[in-house]
Short mmCIF file of C-alpha atoms and ligand atoms in Angstrom, two decimals:
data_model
loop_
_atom_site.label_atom_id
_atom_site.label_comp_id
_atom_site.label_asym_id
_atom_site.label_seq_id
_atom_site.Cartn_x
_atom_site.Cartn_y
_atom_site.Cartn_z
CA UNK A 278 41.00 -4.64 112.13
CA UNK A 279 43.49 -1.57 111.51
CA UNK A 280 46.97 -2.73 111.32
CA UNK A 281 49.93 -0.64 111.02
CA UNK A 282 50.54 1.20 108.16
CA UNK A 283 53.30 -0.23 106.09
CA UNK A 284 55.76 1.69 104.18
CA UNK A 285 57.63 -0.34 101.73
CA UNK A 286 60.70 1.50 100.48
CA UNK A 287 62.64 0.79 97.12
CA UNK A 288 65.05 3.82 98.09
CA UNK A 289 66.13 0.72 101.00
CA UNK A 290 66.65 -1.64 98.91
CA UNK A 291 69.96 -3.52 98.40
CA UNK A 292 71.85 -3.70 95.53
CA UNK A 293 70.55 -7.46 94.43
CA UNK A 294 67.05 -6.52 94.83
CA UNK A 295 67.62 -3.85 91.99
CA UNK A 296 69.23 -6.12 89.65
CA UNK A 297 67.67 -6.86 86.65
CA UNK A 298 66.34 -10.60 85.62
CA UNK A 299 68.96 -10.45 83.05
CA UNK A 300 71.57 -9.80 85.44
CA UNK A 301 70.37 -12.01 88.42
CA UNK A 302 70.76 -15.13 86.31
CA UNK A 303 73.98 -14.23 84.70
CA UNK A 304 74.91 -13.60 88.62
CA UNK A 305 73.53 -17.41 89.60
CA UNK A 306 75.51 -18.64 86.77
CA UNK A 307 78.66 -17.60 87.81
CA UNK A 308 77.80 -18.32 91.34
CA UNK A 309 76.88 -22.01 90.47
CA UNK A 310 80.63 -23.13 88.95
CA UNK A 311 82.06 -21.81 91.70
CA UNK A 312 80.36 -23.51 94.10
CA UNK A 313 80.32 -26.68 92.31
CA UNK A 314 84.22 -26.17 92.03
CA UNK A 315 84.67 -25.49 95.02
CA UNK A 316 82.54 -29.01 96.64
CA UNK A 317 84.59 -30.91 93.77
CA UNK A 318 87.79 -30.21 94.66
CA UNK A 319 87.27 -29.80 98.46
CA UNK A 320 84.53 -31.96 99.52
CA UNK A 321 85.45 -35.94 99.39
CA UNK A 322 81.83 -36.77 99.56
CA UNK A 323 81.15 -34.63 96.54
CA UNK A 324 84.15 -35.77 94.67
CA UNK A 325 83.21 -39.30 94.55
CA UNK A 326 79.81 -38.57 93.87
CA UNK A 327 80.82 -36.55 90.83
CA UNK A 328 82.99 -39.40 89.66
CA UNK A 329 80.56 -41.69 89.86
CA UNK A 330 78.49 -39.93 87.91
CA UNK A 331 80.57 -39.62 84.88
CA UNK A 332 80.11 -35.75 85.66
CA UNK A 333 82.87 -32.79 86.40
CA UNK A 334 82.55 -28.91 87.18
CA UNK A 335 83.07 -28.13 83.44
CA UNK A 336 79.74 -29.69 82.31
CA UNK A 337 77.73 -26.85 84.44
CA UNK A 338 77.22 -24.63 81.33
CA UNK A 339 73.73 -23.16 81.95
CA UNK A 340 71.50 -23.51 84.76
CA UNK A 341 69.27 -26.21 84.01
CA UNK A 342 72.92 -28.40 84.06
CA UNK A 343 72.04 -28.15 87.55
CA UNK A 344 70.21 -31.01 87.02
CA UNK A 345 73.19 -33.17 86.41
CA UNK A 346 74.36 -32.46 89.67
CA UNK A 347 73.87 -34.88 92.37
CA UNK A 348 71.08 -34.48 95.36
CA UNK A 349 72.33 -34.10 99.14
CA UNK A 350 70.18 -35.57 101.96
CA UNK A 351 70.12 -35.13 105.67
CA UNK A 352 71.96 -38.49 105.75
CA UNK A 353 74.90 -37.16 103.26
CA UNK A 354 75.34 -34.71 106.20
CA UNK A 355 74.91 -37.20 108.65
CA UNK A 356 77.64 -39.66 107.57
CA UNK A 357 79.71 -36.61 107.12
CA UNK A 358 79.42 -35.93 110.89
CA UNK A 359 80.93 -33.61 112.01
CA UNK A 360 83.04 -31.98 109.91
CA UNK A 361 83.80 -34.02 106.67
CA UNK A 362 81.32 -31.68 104.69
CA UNK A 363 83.54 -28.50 105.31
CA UNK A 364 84.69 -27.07 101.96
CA UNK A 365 87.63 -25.36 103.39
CA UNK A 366 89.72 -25.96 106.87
CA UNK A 367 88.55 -26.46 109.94
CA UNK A 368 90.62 -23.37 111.18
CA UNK A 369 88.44 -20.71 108.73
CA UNK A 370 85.19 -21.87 110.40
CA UNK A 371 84.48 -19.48 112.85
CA UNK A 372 81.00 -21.02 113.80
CA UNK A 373 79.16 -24.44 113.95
CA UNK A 374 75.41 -24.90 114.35
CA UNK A 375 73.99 -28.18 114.63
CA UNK A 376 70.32 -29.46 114.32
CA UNK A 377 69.10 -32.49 116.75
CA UNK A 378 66.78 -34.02 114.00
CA UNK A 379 64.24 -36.63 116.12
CA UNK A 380 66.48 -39.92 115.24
CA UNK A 381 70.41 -40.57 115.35
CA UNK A 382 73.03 -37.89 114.92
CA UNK A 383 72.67 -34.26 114.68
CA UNK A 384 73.78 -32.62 111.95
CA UNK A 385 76.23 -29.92 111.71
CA UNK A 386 77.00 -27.07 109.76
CA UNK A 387 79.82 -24.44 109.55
CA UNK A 388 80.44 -20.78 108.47
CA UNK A 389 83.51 -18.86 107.68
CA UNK A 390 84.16 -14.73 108.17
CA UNK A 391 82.59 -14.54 105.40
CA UNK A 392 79.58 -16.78 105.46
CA UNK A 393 78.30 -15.12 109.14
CA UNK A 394 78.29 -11.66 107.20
CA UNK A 395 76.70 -12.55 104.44
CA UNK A 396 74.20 -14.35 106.66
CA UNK A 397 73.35 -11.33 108.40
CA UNK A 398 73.04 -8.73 105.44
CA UNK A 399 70.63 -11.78 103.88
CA UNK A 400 68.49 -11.03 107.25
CA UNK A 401 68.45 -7.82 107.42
CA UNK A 402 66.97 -7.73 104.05
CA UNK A 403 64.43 -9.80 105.55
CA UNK A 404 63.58 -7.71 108.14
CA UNK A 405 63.31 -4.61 105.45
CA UNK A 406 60.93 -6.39 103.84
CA UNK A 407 59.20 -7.85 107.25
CA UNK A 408 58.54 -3.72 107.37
CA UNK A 409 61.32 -3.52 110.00
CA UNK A 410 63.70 -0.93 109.82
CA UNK A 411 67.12 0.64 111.38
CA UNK A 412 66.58 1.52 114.68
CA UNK A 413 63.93 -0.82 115.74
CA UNK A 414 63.71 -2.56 118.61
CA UNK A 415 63.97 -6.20 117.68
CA UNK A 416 62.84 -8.47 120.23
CA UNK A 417 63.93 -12.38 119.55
CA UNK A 418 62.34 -15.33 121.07
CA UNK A 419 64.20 -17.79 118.99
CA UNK A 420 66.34 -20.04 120.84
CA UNK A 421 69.75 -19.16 121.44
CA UNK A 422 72.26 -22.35 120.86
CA UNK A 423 72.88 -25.04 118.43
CA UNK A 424 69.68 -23.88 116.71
CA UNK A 425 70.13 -21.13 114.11
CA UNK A 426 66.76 -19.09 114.95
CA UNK A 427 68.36 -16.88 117.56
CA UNK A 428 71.82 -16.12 117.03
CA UNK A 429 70.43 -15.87 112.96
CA UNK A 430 68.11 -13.45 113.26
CA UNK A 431 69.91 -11.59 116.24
CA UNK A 432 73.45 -10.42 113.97
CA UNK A 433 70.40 -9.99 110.91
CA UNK A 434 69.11 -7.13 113.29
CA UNK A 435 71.99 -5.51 114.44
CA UNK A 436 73.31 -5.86 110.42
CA UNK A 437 70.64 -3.36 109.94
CA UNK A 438 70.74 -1.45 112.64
CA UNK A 439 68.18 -2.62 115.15
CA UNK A 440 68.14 -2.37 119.18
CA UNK A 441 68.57 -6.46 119.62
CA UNK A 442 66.96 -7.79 122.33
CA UNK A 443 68.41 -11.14 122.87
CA UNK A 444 65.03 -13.01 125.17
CA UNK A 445 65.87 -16.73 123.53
CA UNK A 446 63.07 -18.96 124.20
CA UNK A 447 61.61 -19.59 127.90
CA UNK A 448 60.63 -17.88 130.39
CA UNK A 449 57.34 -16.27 128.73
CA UNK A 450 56.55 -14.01 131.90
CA UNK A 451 59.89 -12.61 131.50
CA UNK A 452 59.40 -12.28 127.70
CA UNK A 453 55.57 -10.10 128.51
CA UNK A 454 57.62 -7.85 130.92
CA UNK A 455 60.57 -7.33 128.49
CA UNK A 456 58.10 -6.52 125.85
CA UNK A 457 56.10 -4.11 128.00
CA UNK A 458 58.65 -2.50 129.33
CA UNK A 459 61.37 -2.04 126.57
CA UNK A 460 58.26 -1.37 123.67
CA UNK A 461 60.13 -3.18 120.56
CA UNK A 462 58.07 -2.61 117.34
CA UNK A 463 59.51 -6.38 116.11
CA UNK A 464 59.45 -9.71 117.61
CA UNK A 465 61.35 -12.77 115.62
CA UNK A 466 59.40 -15.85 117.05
CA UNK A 467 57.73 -19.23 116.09
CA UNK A 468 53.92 -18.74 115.62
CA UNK A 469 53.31 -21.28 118.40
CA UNK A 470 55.41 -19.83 120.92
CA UNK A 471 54.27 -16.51 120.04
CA UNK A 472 50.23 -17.69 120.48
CA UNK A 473 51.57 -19.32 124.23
CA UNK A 474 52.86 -15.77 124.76
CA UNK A 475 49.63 -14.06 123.91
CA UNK A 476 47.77 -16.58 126.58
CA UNK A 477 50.67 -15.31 129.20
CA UNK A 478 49.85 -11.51 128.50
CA UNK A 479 46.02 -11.71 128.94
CA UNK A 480 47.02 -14.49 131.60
CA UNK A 481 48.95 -11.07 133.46
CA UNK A 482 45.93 -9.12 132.53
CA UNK A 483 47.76 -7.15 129.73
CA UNK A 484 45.82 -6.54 126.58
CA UNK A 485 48.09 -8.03 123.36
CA UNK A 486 46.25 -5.87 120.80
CA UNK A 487 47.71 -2.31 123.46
CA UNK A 488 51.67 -3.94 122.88
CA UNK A 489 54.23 -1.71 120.91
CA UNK A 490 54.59 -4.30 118.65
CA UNK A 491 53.88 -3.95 115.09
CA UNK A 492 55.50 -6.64 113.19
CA UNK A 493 56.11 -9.99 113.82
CA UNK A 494 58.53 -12.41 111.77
CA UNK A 495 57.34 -15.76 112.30
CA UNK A 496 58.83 -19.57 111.04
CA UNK A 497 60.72 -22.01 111.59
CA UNK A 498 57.78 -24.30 111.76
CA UNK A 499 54.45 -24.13 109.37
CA UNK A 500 51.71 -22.07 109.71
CA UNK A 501 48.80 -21.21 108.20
CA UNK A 502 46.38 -18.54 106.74
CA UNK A 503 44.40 -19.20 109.39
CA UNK A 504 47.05 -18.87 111.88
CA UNK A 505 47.77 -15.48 110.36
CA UNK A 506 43.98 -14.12 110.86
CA UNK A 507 44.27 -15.16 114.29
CA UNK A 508 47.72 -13.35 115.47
CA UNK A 509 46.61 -10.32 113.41
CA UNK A 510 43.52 -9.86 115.26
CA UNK A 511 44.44 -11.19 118.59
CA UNK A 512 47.43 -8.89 118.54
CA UNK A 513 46.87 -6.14 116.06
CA UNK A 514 50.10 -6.72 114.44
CA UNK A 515 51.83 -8.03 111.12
CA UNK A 516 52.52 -11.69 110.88
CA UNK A 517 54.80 -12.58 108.21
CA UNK A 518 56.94 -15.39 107.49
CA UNK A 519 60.42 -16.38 107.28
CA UNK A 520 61.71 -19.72 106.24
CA UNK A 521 65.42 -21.17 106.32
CA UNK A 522 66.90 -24.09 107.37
CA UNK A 523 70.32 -24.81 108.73
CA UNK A 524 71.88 -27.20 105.66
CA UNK A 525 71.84 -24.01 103.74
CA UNK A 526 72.47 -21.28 106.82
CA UNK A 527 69.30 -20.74 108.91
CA UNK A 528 66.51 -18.58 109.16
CA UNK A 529 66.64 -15.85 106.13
CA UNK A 530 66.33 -18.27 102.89
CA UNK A 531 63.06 -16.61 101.73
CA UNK A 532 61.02 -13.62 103.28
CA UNK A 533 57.43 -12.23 103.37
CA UNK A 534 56.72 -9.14 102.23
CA UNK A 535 54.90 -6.84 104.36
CA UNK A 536 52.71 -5.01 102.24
CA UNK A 537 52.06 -8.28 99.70
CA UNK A 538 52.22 -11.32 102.17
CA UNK A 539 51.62 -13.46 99.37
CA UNK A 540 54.41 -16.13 100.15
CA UNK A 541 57.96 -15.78 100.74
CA UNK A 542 60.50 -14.40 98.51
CA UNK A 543 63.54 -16.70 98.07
CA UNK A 544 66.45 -14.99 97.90
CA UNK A 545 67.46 -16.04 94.39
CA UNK A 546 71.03 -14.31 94.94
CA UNK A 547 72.44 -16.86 97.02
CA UNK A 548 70.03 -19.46 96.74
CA UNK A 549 68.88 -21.60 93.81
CA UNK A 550 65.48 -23.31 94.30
CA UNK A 551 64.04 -26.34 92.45
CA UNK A 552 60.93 -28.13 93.17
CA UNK A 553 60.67 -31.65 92.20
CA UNK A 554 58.21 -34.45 92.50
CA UNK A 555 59.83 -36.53 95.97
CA UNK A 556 58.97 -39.83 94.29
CA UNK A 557 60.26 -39.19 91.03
CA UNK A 558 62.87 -36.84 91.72
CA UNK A 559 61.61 -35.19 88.55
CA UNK A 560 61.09 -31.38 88.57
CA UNK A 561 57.50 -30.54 88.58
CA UNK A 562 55.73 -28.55 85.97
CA UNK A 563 56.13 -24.78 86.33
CA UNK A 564 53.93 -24.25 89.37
CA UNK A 565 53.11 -27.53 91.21
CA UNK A 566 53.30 -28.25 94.66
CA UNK A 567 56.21 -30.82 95.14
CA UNK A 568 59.65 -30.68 97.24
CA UNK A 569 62.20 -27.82 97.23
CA UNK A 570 65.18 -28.46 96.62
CA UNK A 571 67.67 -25.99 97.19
CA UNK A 572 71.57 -25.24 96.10
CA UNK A 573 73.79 -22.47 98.25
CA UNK A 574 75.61 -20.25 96.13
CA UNK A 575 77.33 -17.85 97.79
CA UNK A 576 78.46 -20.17 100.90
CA UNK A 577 82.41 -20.64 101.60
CA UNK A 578 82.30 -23.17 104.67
CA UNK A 579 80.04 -26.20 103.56
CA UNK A 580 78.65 -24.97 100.10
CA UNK A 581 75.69 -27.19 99.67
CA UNK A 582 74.33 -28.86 96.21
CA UNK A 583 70.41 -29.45 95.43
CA UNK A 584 69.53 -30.12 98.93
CA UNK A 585 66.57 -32.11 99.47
CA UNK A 586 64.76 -29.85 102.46
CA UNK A 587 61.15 -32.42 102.67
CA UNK A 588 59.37 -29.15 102.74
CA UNK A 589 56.50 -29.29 100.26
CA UNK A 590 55.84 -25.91 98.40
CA UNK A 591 55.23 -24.41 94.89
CA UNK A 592 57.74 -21.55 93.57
CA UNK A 593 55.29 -18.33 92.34
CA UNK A 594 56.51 -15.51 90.36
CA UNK A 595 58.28 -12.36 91.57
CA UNK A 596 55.73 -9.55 93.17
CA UNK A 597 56.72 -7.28 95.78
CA UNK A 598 60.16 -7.83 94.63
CA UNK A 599 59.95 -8.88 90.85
CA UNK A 600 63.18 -10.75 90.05
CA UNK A 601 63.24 -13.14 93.26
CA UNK A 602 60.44 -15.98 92.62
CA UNK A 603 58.11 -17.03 95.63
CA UNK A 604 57.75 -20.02 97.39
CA UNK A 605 54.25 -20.39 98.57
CA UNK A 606 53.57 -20.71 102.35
CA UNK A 607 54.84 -24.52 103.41
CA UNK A 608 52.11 -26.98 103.51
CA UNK A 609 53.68 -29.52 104.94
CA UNK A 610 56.60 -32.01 105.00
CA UNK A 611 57.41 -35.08 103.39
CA UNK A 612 57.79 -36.63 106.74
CA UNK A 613 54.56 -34.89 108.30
CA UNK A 614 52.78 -36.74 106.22
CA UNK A 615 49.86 -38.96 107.99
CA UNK A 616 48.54 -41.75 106.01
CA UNK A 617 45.45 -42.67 107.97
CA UNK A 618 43.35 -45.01 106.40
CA UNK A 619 44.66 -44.40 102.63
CA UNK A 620 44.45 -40.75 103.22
CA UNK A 621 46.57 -37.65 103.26
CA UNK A 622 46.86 -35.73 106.57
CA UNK A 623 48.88 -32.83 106.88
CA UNK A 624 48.89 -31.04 110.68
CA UNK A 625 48.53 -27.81 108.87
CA UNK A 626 45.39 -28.70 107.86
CA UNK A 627 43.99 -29.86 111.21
CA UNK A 628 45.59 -26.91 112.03
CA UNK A 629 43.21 -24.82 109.53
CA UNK A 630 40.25 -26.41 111.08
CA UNK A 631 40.97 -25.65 114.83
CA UNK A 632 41.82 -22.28 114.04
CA UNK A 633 38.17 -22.11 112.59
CA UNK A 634 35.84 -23.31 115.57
CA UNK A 635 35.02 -21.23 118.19
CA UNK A 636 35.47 -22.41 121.87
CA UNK A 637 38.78 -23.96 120.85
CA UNK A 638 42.20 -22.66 121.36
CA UNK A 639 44.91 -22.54 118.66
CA UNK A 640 46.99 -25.13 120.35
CA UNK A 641 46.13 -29.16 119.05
CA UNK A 642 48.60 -32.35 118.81
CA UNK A 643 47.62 -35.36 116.14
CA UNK A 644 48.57 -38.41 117.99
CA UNK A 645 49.41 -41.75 115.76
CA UNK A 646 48.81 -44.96 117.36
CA UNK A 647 48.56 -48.81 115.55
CA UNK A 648 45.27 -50.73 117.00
CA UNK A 649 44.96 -53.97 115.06
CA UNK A 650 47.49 -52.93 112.58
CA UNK A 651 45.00 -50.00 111.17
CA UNK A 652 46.61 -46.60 111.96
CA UNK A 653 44.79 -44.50 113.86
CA UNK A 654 44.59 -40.53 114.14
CA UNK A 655 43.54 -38.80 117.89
CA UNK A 656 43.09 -35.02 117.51
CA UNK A 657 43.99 -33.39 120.84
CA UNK A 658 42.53 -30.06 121.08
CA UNK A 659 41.74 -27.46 124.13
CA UNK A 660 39.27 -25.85 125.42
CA UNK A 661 38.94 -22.03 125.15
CA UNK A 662 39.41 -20.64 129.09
CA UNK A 663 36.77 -20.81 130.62
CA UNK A 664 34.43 -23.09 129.07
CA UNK A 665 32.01 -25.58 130.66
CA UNK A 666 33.12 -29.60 130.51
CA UNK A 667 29.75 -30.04 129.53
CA UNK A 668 30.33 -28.41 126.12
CA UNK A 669 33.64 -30.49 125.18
CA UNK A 670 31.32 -33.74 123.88
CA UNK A 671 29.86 -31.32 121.25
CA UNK A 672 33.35 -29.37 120.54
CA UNK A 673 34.82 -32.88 119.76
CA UNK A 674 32.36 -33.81 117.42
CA UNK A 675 32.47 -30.57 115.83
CA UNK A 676 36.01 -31.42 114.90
CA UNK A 677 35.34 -34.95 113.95
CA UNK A 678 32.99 -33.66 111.66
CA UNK A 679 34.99 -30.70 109.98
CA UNK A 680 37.75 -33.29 109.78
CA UNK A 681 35.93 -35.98 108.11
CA UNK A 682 34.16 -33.54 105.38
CA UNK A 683 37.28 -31.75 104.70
CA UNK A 684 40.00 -34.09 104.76
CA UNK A 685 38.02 -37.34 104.25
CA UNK A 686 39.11 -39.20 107.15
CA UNK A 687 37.65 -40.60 110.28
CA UNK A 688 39.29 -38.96 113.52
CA UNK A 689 38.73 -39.37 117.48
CA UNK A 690 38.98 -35.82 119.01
CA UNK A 691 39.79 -35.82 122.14
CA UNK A 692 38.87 -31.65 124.00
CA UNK A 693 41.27 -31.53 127.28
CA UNK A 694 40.85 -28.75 129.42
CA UNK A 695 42.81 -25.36 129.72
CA UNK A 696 46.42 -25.98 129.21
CA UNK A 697 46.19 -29.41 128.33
CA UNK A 698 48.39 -29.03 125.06
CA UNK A 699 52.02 -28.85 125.82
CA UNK A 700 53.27 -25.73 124.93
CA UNK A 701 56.66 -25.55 123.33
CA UNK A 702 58.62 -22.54 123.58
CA UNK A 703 60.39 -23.20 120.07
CA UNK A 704 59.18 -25.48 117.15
CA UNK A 705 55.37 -27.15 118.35
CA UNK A 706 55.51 -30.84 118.09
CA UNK A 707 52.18 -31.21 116.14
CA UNK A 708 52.74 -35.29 115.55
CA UNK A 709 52.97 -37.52 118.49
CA UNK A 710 53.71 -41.11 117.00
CA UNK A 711 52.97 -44.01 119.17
CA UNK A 712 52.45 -46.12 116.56
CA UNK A 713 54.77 -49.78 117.07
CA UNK A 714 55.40 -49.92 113.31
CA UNK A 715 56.67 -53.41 113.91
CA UNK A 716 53.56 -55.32 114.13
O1 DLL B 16 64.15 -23.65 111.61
C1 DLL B 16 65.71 -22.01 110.77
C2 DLL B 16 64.75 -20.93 111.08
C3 DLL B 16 64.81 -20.30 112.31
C4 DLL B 16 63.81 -20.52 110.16
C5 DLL B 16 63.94 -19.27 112.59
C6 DLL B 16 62.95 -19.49 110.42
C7 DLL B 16 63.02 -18.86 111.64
P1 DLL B 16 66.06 -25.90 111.15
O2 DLL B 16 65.95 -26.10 112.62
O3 DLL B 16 67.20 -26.52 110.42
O4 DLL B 16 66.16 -24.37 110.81
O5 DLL B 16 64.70 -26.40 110.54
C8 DLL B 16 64.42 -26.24 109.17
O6 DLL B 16 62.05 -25.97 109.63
O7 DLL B 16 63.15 -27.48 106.60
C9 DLL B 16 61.11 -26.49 107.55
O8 DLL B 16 60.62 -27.81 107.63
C10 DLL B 16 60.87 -25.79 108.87
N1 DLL B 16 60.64 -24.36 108.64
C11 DLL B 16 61.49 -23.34 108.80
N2 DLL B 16 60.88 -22.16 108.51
C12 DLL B 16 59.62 -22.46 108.14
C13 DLL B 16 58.49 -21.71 107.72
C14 DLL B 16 65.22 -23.41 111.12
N3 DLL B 16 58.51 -20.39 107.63
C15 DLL B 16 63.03 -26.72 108.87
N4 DLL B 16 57.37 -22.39 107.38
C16 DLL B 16 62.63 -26.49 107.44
C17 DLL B 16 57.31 -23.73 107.46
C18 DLL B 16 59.47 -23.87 108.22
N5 DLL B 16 58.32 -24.49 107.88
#
C-alpha cells in the first residue's frame, strides 16, 4: 500500500501548540477559575451544587482541586432543558445544537460570538494535523442540523482556508459524483457512512483507490484498527480520527495526527481531561482504561464542569504534538456495554473480528434479545457481493467461533445476503436491543 506522503509542518502550527508544558498548565489554571466562576455565579444548577458541597470558586487553587468540583451528566443537561444551563443570556447565544440521545429529551447546547470562533480555529487545527491544509477541498458528509458534525467541521474548514463542500449526509450517489467531479483531497465523514460510500463507487463502477482523495477525518462513532486497515487499502487514503461531543462543542475535542496516528490529541488548551473508574468515580492510575471525563475551559455560553462523556479510553503522553496528552482510540461506551452471559461485549470488538474474515463485509449489527430471562447476543453480518448462499452456514460459524475464542462468549451469527445490514448515513447503530428487560 503507498499512501500519500504526509508533510507535517511545525512552521503551521498555532500558537498553543508551541507553548511550553510549563506554560500550558499555568494557561489551564487560569482558564479553570474562570470557568468555575463563571458556572457559580451564572449557572443555578451549578450554584446549588457548589453549596451543597460546602465548596466555592476560591478553593480551585491547583488543578488537581478539580477534583472537588462536582460531575455533570447527560441528565444535569437534561433537567436543564433547554436553556437553564446557559452561563450568560439567552440574547448572546448566537447558536443552539441539540443531540436526540435514544430515550426522553434532547439535549441542548449553546455558543456565543465567541464560542463559534473559537470552535472553528480548534478545527482547523484538526484538520492541520489530519494533514489538511489551506486551500483544500474539504468535502463533508456529516449531517447538517441539530447535530454538530456538519456545520462543526464545515466553519473548521473554511477557518483555515479550505474549499467547503457542504454534501451533509444522504444521497450517496450524489456524494460519488460530487467527489468525482469536484476532486477534494479531504472528506469529514463517519467511518460507516464512508465504507457505504465506497460500496456506492464500485457499485457505479468507479475505482475508490483512483479518487482525489487523500485524507479522511473520520468519528463521531468508534472505530477500530481494523477499520483503519480496511479504508486505507480499499481507498488508498489516510483515515484518522476525530472525537468531540456536543456537551463540550462538537467534533474537534481531540485529533489524530497524520504522520503518528497513534490516538487522538486532546486539545489540552481548552479542554481538561480526566479519566476515572465509572463505578468508583475514582481517577484511575496514570494510564488505565476507564471513563473520560472532561471540563470546557475556554467556553462562554454553557461552560461545562467534569463532564461524564461514557466513552471509555486511556489518556497517553504527548507525541506528534508533545504538550497535549492522547486519548487512545475509544473502545467503547459505558452504555455499549453487552453483558451476555457474565461477559463483556463491546461492538468494537465484534467489529475487529468481521473486519478480519474474508467473504464478509464491514457492515454487522449485535442484536440483544431476553429468551427465558438469559440474554442473548445475534451477530448479523453480510455477505461479501457476490458470494454463494451455500457458503453463509460456514461464514457463520466462522464468526461463532472467532467470537467465542476471543471474547469468550457463545453467539448465533446470523450471514444475510448483500445489503442486508442497514446502512446509516451518519452514526451506525451497532446494538439493536429487543430485550423486554421487564421479565
Ligand atoms: O458525534 C460530534 C462529532 C461529530 C465528533 C463529527 C466527531 C465527528 P455527539 O452527537 O454529541 O457529537 O456524540 C458524541 O459520539 O461521546 C462518543 O461516544 C461518540 N464519538 C464521537 N467521536 C468519536 C470517535 C459528535 N472519534 C459521542 N470515536 C461521544 C469514538 C466517538 N466515538
Amino acid at each position: 500500500m503507498t499512501l500519500p506522503p504526509t508533510d507535517s509542518r511545525p512552521d503551521l502550527f498555532d500558537d498553543a501548540e508551541r507553548w511550553s508544558l510549563d506554560e500550558l498548565r499555568a494557561r489551564q489554571l487560569e482558564r479553570l477559575q474562570a470557568t468555575v466562576r463563571s458556572t457559580y455565579e451564572h449557572v443555578p444548577h451549578y450554584r446549588a451544587q457548589f453549596e451543597q458541597r460546602g465548596i466555592h470558586p476560591d478553593d480551585i487553587r491547583t488543578l488537581d482541586d478539580i477534583r472537588l468540583l462536582p460531575f455533570t451528566t447527560k441528565a444535569d443537561l437534561r433537567d436543564n432543558y433547554p436553556f437553564d444551563m446557559f452561563a450568560v443570556p439567552r440574547e448572546q447565544v448566537v447558536r443552539v445544537h441539540a443531540s436526540s440521545g435514544t430515550t426522553g429529551r434532547a439535549t441542548v447546547v449553546g455558543y456565543t460570538k465567541a464560542d463559534i470562533t473559537t470552535w472553528a480555529s480548534i478545527v482547523a487545527r484538526c484538520i492541520r494535523a489530519a494533514g489538511g491544509r489551506p486551500g483544500d477541498i474539504a468535502h463533508v458528509s456529516y449531517g447538517y442540523g441539530l447535530f454538530t458534525g456538519g456545520l462543526g467541521v464545515h466553519y473548521g474548514a473554511e477557518h483555515l482556508g479550505c474549499t467547503v463542500v457542504p454534501a451533509s449526509g444522504g444521497n450517496t450517489e450524489k456524494q460519488i459524483q460530487l467527489i468525482h467531479d469536484f476532486r477534494p483531497r479531504i472528506i469529514f465523514v463517519t467511518p460507516s457512512y464512508f465504507l457505504a460510500m465506497l460500496d456506492e463507487a464500485e457499485r457505479m463502477g468507479l475505482d475508490p483507490r483512483q479518487t482525489s482523495l487523500e485524507i479522511g477525518v473520520f468519528g463521531a462513532e468508534p472505530w477500530t484498527e481494523a477499520m483503519r486497515a480496511e479504508i486505507q487499502e480499499r481507498a488508498n487514503m489516510h483515515a484518522t480520527d476525530i472525537f468531540g461531543l456536543s456537551e463540550l462543542m462538537g467534533p474537534g475535542v481531540a485529533q489524530e495526527c497524520v504522520e503518528t496516528k497513534d490516538g487522538l490529541h486532546l486539545w489540552e488548551d481548552h479542554f481538561y481531561p480526566e479519566v476515572v473508574n465509572p463505578l468508583t468515580d475514582e481517577p484511575v492510575e496514570e494510564g488505565q482504561v476507564g471513563e473520560l471525563v472532561l471540563t470546557s475551559l475556554t467556553k462562554e455560553a454553557m461552560p461545562i464542569l467534569r463532564y461524564r462523556t461514557r466513552d471509555l479510553t486511556q489518556l497517553l503522553p504527548g507525541t506528534a504534538r508533545p504538550t497535549f496528552r492522547r486519548m487512545a482510540k475509544i473502545t467503547g461506551r459505558t452504555d455499549d456495554l453487552m453483558i451476555v452471559r457474565g461477559v463483556n461485549v463491546y461492538p468494537t470488538q465484534i467489529e475487529e473480528i468481521v473486519l478480519d474474515i474474508d467473504g464478509l463485509t464491514p457492515h454487522f449489527q449485535c442484536v440483544l434479545t431476553r429468551p427465558d430471562r438469559m440474554d442473548e447476543l445475534t451477530i448479523l453480518v453480510e455477505a461479501a457481493p457476490g458470494s454463494a448462499e451455500s457458503g453463509h452456514a460456514a461464514l457463520a460459524e466462522t464468526v461463532r467461533h472467532h467470537v467465542k475464542s476471543r471474547i469468550g462468549t457463545n453467539a448465533r451469527v446470523e450471514v444475510l445476503g448483500e445489503g442486508g445490514i442497514e446502512r446509516s448515513v451518519g452514526k451506525a447503530r451497532r446494538i439493536v436491543d429487543q430485550r423486554d428487560l421487564r421479565g
